[in-house]
Structure formats: C-alpha cells, structure tokens
Short mmCIF file of N, CA, C and O in Angstrom, two decimals:
data_model
loop_
_atom_site.label_atom_id
_atom_site.label_comp_id
_atom_site.label_asym_id
_atom_site.label_seq_id
_atom_site.Cartn_x
_atom_site.Cartn_y
_atom_site.Cartn_z
N UNK A 12 160.47 114.13 127.11
CA UNK A 12 159.44 114.66 126.18
C UNK A 12 158.58 113.50 125.64
O UNK A 12 159.07 112.52 125.20
N UNK A 13 157.33 113.65 125.83
CA UNK A 13 156.34 112.60 125.38
C UNK A 13 155.72 113.01 124.05
O UNK A 13 155.30 114.13 123.80
N UNK A 14 155.67 112.04 123.15
CA UNK A 14 155.05 112.27 121.84
C UNK A 14 153.77 111.32 121.78
O UNK A 14 153.85 110.18 122.04
N UNK A 15 152.70 112.02 121.48
CA UNK A 15 151.45 111.23 121.37
C UNK A 15 151.47 110.37 120.11
O UNK A 15 152.11 110.68 119.16
N UNK A 16 150.80 109.23 120.24
CA UNK A 16 150.66 108.29 119.14
C UNK A 16 149.79 108.96 118.14
O UNK A 16 148.94 109.72 118.43
N UNK A 17 150.00 108.67 116.80
CA UNK A 17 149.10 109.19 115.76
C UNK A 17 147.66 108.72 115.98
O UNK A 17 147.42 107.70 116.54
N UNK A 18 146.75 109.54 115.51
CA UNK A 18 145.34 109.23 115.50
C UNK A 18 144.95 108.90 114.14
O UNK A 18 145.25 109.57 113.15
N UNK A 19 144.13 107.88 113.92
CA UNK A 19 143.73 107.37 112.66
C UNK A 19 142.31 108.03 112.27
O UNK A 19 141.40 108.02 113.14
N UNK A 20 142.20 108.41 111.08
CA UNK A 20 140.93 108.88 110.59
C UNK A 20 140.70 108.22 109.20
O UNK A 20 141.60 107.88 108.45
N UNK A 21 139.40 108.01 108.95
CA UNK A 21 138.94 107.47 107.62
C UNK A 21 138.07 108.49 107.00
O UNK A 21 137.09 108.97 107.55
N UNK A 22 138.52 108.88 105.79
CA UNK A 22 137.76 109.88 105.03
C UNK A 22 137.22 109.33 103.76
O UNK A 22 137.99 108.59 103.07
N UNK A 23 135.93 109.40 103.57
CA UNK A 23 135.31 108.81 102.42
C UNK A 23 135.08 109.96 101.37
O UNK A 23 134.45 110.97 101.77
N UNK A 24 135.59 109.75 100.14
CA UNK A 24 135.42 110.74 99.02
C UNK A 24 134.64 110.15 97.96
O UNK A 24 134.78 109.01 97.74
N UNK A 25 133.85 110.90 97.25
CA UNK A 25 133.06 110.36 96.10
C UNK A 25 133.98 110.14 94.94
O UNK A 25 134.82 110.94 94.70
N UNK A 26 133.84 109.02 94.31
CA UNK A 26 134.64 108.71 93.11
C UNK A 26 135.82 107.75 93.51
O UNK A 26 136.07 107.55 94.66
N UNK A 27 136.31 107.04 92.62
CA UNK A 27 137.41 106.08 92.81
C UNK A 27 138.75 106.81 92.35
O UNK A 27 138.97 106.94 91.15
N UNK A 28 139.56 107.14 93.33
CA UNK A 28 140.79 107.84 93.06
C UNK A 28 141.84 106.87 92.54
O UNK A 28 141.89 105.72 93.00
N UNK A 29 142.67 107.23 91.62
CA UNK A 29 143.67 106.38 90.99
C UNK A 29 144.85 106.33 91.89
O UNK A 29 145.06 107.13 92.80
N UNK A 30 145.71 105.21 91.70
CA UNK A 30 146.86 105.07 92.46
C UNK A 30 147.87 106.25 92.38
O UNK A 30 148.63 106.50 93.32
N UNK A 31 147.90 106.87 91.23
CA UNK A 31 148.83 108.03 91.04
C UNK A 31 148.44 109.08 92.06
O UNK A 31 149.23 109.95 92.47
N UNK A 32 147.12 109.14 92.45
CA UNK A 32 146.74 110.12 93.46
C UNK A 32 147.34 109.93 94.81
O UNK A 32 147.70 110.86 95.53
N UNK A 33 147.62 108.64 95.13
CA UNK A 33 148.21 108.33 96.47
C UNK A 33 149.63 108.89 96.59
O UNK A 33 150.09 109.13 97.72
N UNK A 34 150.30 109.05 95.43
CA UNK A 34 151.67 109.63 95.52
C UNK A 34 151.65 111.11 95.98
O UNK A 34 152.58 111.61 96.46
N UNK A 35 150.52 111.81 95.74
CA UNK A 35 150.33 113.08 96.19
C UNK A 35 150.14 113.21 97.65
O UNK A 35 150.56 114.13 98.40
N UNK A 36 149.66 112.12 98.31
CA UNK A 36 149.32 111.97 99.69
C UNK A 36 150.14 110.78 100.18
O UNK A 36 149.61 109.74 100.46
N UNK A 37 151.46 110.94 100.47
CA UNK A 37 152.23 109.87 100.86
C UNK A 37 151.77 109.21 102.13
O UNK A 37 152.08 108.09 102.39
N UNK A 38 151.14 110.01 103.01
CA UNK A 38 150.82 109.47 104.34
C UNK A 38 149.42 108.72 104.38
O UNK A 38 148.92 108.48 105.43
N UNK A 39 148.87 108.50 103.22
CA UNK A 39 147.49 107.92 103.22
C UNK A 39 147.50 106.52 102.49
O UNK A 39 148.43 106.26 101.72
N UNK A 40 146.51 105.74 102.81
CA UNK A 40 146.20 104.53 101.98
C UNK A 40 144.80 104.73 101.40
O UNK A 40 143.90 105.36 101.99
N UNK A 41 144.65 104.10 100.20
CA UNK A 41 143.38 104.24 99.50
C UNK A 41 142.73 102.83 99.30
O UNK A 41 143.40 101.88 99.08
N UNK A 42 141.37 102.86 99.46
CA UNK A 42 140.63 101.60 99.13
C UNK A 42 139.29 101.99 98.47
O UNK A 42 138.64 102.88 98.98
N UNK A 43 139.09 101.36 97.42
CA UNK A 43 137.85 101.67 96.64
C UNK A 43 136.65 100.81 97.17
O UNK A 43 136.79 99.69 97.44
N UNK A 44 135.53 101.58 97.29
CA UNK A 44 134.34 100.90 97.87
C UNK A 44 133.11 101.44 97.09
O UNK A 44 132.60 102.64 97.39
N UNK A 45 132.55 100.76 96.14
CA UNK A 45 131.28 101.02 95.52
C UNK A 45 131.20 102.50 95.09
O UNK A 45 130.25 103.21 95.45
N UNK A 46 132.12 102.94 94.24
CA UNK A 46 132.04 104.34 93.68
C UNK A 46 132.55 105.40 94.63
O UNK A 46 132.47 106.54 94.28
N UNK A 47 133.19 104.91 95.75
CA UNK A 47 133.83 105.91 96.63
C UNK A 47 135.27 105.44 96.89
O UNK A 47 135.62 104.34 96.52
N UNK A 48 136.06 106.34 97.54
CA UNK A 48 137.38 105.90 97.94
C UNK A 48 137.50 106.14 99.48
O UNK A 48 137.14 107.30 99.90
N UNK A 49 137.97 105.13 100.18
CA UNK A 49 138.26 105.31 101.60
C UNK A 49 139.70 105.69 101.73
O UNK A 49 140.62 104.98 101.32
N UNK A 50 139.93 106.92 102.29
CA UNK A 50 141.21 107.40 102.47
C UNK A 50 141.59 107.25 104.00
O UNK A 50 140.83 107.85 104.81
N UNK A 51 142.51 106.42 104.36
CA UNK A 51 142.85 106.19 105.71
C UNK A 51 144.19 106.94 105.98
O UNK A 51 145.13 106.72 105.25
N UNK A 52 144.26 107.71 107.08
CA UNK A 52 145.32 108.47 107.38
C UNK A 52 145.59 108.50 108.92
O UNK A 52 144.67 108.48 109.68
N UNK A 53 146.86 108.43 109.27
CA UNK A 53 147.30 108.65 110.67
C UNK A 53 147.94 110.01 110.81
O UNK A 53 148.89 110.29 110.12
N UNK A 54 147.34 110.83 111.71
CA UNK A 54 147.85 112.20 111.86
C UNK A 54 148.30 112.41 113.23
O UNK A 54 147.88 111.77 114.21
N UNK A 55 149.22 113.39 113.38
CA UNK A 55 149.77 113.62 114.70
C UNK A 55 148.98 114.70 115.44
O UNK A 55 149.10 114.87 116.70
N UNK A 56 148.24 115.50 114.65
CA UNK A 56 147.45 116.55 115.28
C UNK A 56 146.30 117.00 114.30
O UNK A 56 146.28 116.67 113.11
N UNK A 57 145.46 117.93 114.84
CA UNK A 57 144.36 118.36 113.95
C UNK A 57 144.85 119.18 112.86
O UNK A 57 144.18 119.22 111.75
N UNK A 58 145.90 119.96 112.95
CA UNK A 58 146.43 120.77 111.92
C UNK A 58 146.76 119.86 110.66
O UNK A 58 146.50 120.20 109.55
N UNK A 59 147.42 118.65 110.97
CA UNK A 59 147.74 117.78 109.87
C UNK A 59 146.45 117.32 109.17
O UNK A 59 146.38 117.20 107.97
N UNK A 60 145.36 116.95 109.92
CA UNK A 60 144.29 116.45 109.40
C UNK A 60 143.54 117.54 108.59
O UNK A 60 143.08 117.24 107.43
N UNK A 61 143.55 118.74 109.07
CA UNK A 61 142.90 119.86 108.28
C UNK A 61 143.75 120.06 106.97
O UNK A 61 143.08 120.45 105.90
N UNK A 62 145.00 119.95 107.05
CA UNK A 62 145.81 120.03 105.83
C UNK A 62 145.44 119.08 104.69
O UNK A 62 145.35 119.34 103.56
N UNK A 63 145.26 117.83 105.19
CA UNK A 63 144.78 116.67 104.32
C UNK A 63 143.42 116.99 103.71
O UNK A 63 143.11 116.89 102.46
N UNK A 64 142.50 117.45 104.54
CA UNK A 64 141.07 117.78 104.08
C UNK A 64 141.16 118.94 103.13
O UNK A 64 140.55 118.94 102.09
N UNK A 65 141.99 119.93 103.42
CA UNK A 65 142.19 121.10 102.49
C UNK A 65 142.74 120.72 101.13
O UNK A 65 142.28 121.10 100.11
N UNK A 66 143.71 119.71 101.10
CA UNK A 66 144.20 119.23 99.88
C UNK A 66 143.08 118.51 99.07
O UNK A 66 143.05 118.62 97.79
N UNK A 67 142.29 117.69 99.73
CA UNK A 67 141.16 117.03 98.99
C UNK A 67 140.24 118.03 98.49
O UNK A 67 139.78 117.90 97.28
N UNK A 68 139.95 119.05 99.21
CA UNK A 68 139.12 120.23 98.69
C UNK A 68 139.76 120.85 97.48
O UNK A 68 139.02 121.12 96.47
N UNK A 69 141.04 120.99 97.49
CA UNK A 69 141.72 121.71 96.41
C UNK A 69 141.57 120.92 95.11
O UNK A 69 141.70 121.44 94.00
N UNK A 70 141.41 119.56 95.24
CA UNK A 70 141.17 118.70 94.05
C UNK A 70 139.73 118.58 93.68
O UNK A 70 139.31 117.83 92.86
N UNK A 71 138.94 119.41 94.31
CA UNK A 71 137.40 119.56 94.06
C UNK A 71 136.76 118.19 94.33
O UNK A 71 135.79 117.79 93.64
N UNK A 72 137.23 117.38 95.38
CA UNK A 72 136.59 116.16 95.65
C UNK A 72 135.52 116.37 96.68
O UNK A 72 135.59 117.32 97.59
N UNK A 73 134.46 115.62 96.56
CA UNK A 73 133.33 115.69 97.49
C UNK A 73 133.57 114.71 98.70
O UNK A 73 133.77 113.53 98.48
N UNK A 74 133.76 115.29 99.81
CA UNK A 74 134.03 114.49 101.04
C UNK A 74 132.67 114.05 101.60
O UNK A 74 131.83 114.88 101.91
N UNK A 75 132.38 112.73 101.69
CA UNK A 75 131.18 112.26 102.26
C UNK A 75 131.22 112.01 103.64
O UNK A 75 130.19 112.17 104.32
N UNK A 76 132.42 111.74 104.26
CA UNK A 76 132.45 111.55 105.79
C UNK A 76 133.95 111.60 106.26
O UNK A 76 134.87 111.30 105.48
N UNK A 77 134.10 111.94 107.52
CA UNK A 77 135.37 111.95 108.16
C UNK A 77 135.12 111.28 109.53
O UNK A 77 134.29 111.71 110.30
N UNK A 78 135.71 110.16 109.74
CA UNK A 78 135.46 109.33 110.92
C UNK A 78 136.69 109.12 111.70
O UNK A 78 137.77 108.60 111.13
N UNK A 79 136.70 109.40 112.99
CA UNK A 79 137.85 109.06 113.92
C UNK A 79 137.78 107.53 114.20
O UNK A 79 136.67 107.13 114.61
N UNK A 80 138.89 106.86 114.09
CA UNK A 80 138.93 105.48 114.42
C UNK A 80 139.60 105.33 115.77
O UNK A 80 140.74 105.69 115.89
N UNK A 81 138.90 104.92 116.75
CA UNK A 81 139.39 104.79 118.18
C UNK A 81 140.56 103.81 118.25
O UNK A 81 140.58 102.85 117.53
N UNK A 82 141.52 104.16 119.11
CA UNK A 82 142.56 103.15 119.45
C UNK A 82 141.94 101.82 119.88
O UNK A 82 141.08 101.78 120.65
N UNK A 83 142.44 100.78 119.25
CA UNK A 83 142.06 99.41 119.70
C UNK A 83 140.65 99.02 119.09
O UNK A 83 140.24 97.90 119.33
N UNK A 84 140.00 99.89 118.27
CA UNK A 84 138.74 99.54 117.68
C UNK A 84 138.92 98.54 116.58
O UNK A 84 139.86 98.66 115.79
N UNK A 85 138.14 97.51 116.58
CA UNK A 85 138.37 96.47 115.53
C UNK A 85 137.96 97.06 114.18
O UNK A 85 136.94 97.82 114.12
N UNK A 86 138.69 96.82 113.22
CA UNK A 86 138.53 97.35 111.82
C UNK A 86 137.79 96.32 110.96
O UNK A 86 138.11 95.10 111.16
N UNK A 87 136.94 96.73 110.07
CA UNK A 87 136.34 95.74 109.16
C UNK A 87 137.44 95.25 108.29
O UNK A 87 138.45 95.88 108.07
N UNK A 88 137.26 94.05 107.79
CA UNK A 88 138.22 93.40 106.83
C UNK A 88 138.47 94.25 105.67
O UNK A 88 137.61 94.74 105.04
N UNK A 89 139.74 94.48 105.39
CA UNK A 89 140.14 95.39 104.28
C UNK A 89 140.21 94.60 102.99
O UNK A 89 140.37 93.41 102.96
N UNK A 90 140.05 95.34 101.83
CA UNK A 90 140.27 94.68 100.54
C UNK A 90 139.14 94.08 99.95
O UNK A 90 139.15 93.52 98.83
N UNK A 91 137.93 94.19 100.50
CA UNK A 91 136.74 93.66 99.93
C UNK A 91 135.71 94.79 99.82
O UNK A 91 135.55 95.57 100.75
N UNK A 92 135.07 94.90 98.67
CA UNK A 92 134.04 95.89 98.55
C UNK A 92 132.84 95.48 99.35
O UNK A 92 132.46 94.23 99.50
N UNK A 93 132.22 96.48 99.91
CA UNK A 93 131.00 96.18 100.79
C UNK A 93 129.70 96.45 99.87
O UNK A 93 129.70 97.19 98.96
N UNK A 94 128.69 95.73 100.22
CA UNK A 94 127.41 95.98 99.45
C UNK A 94 126.34 96.46 100.33
O UNK A 94 126.26 96.28 101.45
#
C-alpha cells in the first residue's frame, strides 16, 4: 500500500493570529507578515485542506489567498517580515 506524501499549502489570513490560536490548529505553523498571518499546513488530501479552510471561516477570518507549494520549490527565508 502506497501513501502519498503530504502536500503543502500556504494560507494568508488578514490580521495577526496569536500563538494560542495555533493550539487549535495543531497541524499548522503561523508566521506574521505586515498585518497578515501566513498559515502553513501539510495536508494528505483535499478533504483535510477544506476542513482547515472551514475552521478558519468559522473564526470569521478573512482568507486573502491559498497557495499550493510545489514539491522541491524553494521557499523564501522564514522569520522575516517582508516589505
């Protein structure tokens, strides 16, 4: 039985989410960027991705973008605010 590798998505939401918020989403990492929060998540299928998006909606958060991060794609340096 073959199990596909997780697929990474980056979801940008308006506002800076607190660290207590990440405990609600154990499978995500949060990074603040100029008044928004980058939510990075590895999902095993579309159902899991939609579940996370639905939870963000349930918190009345504005989703600005959802981006698929291709395998092997170079990532911008983390931990620095962009201007």
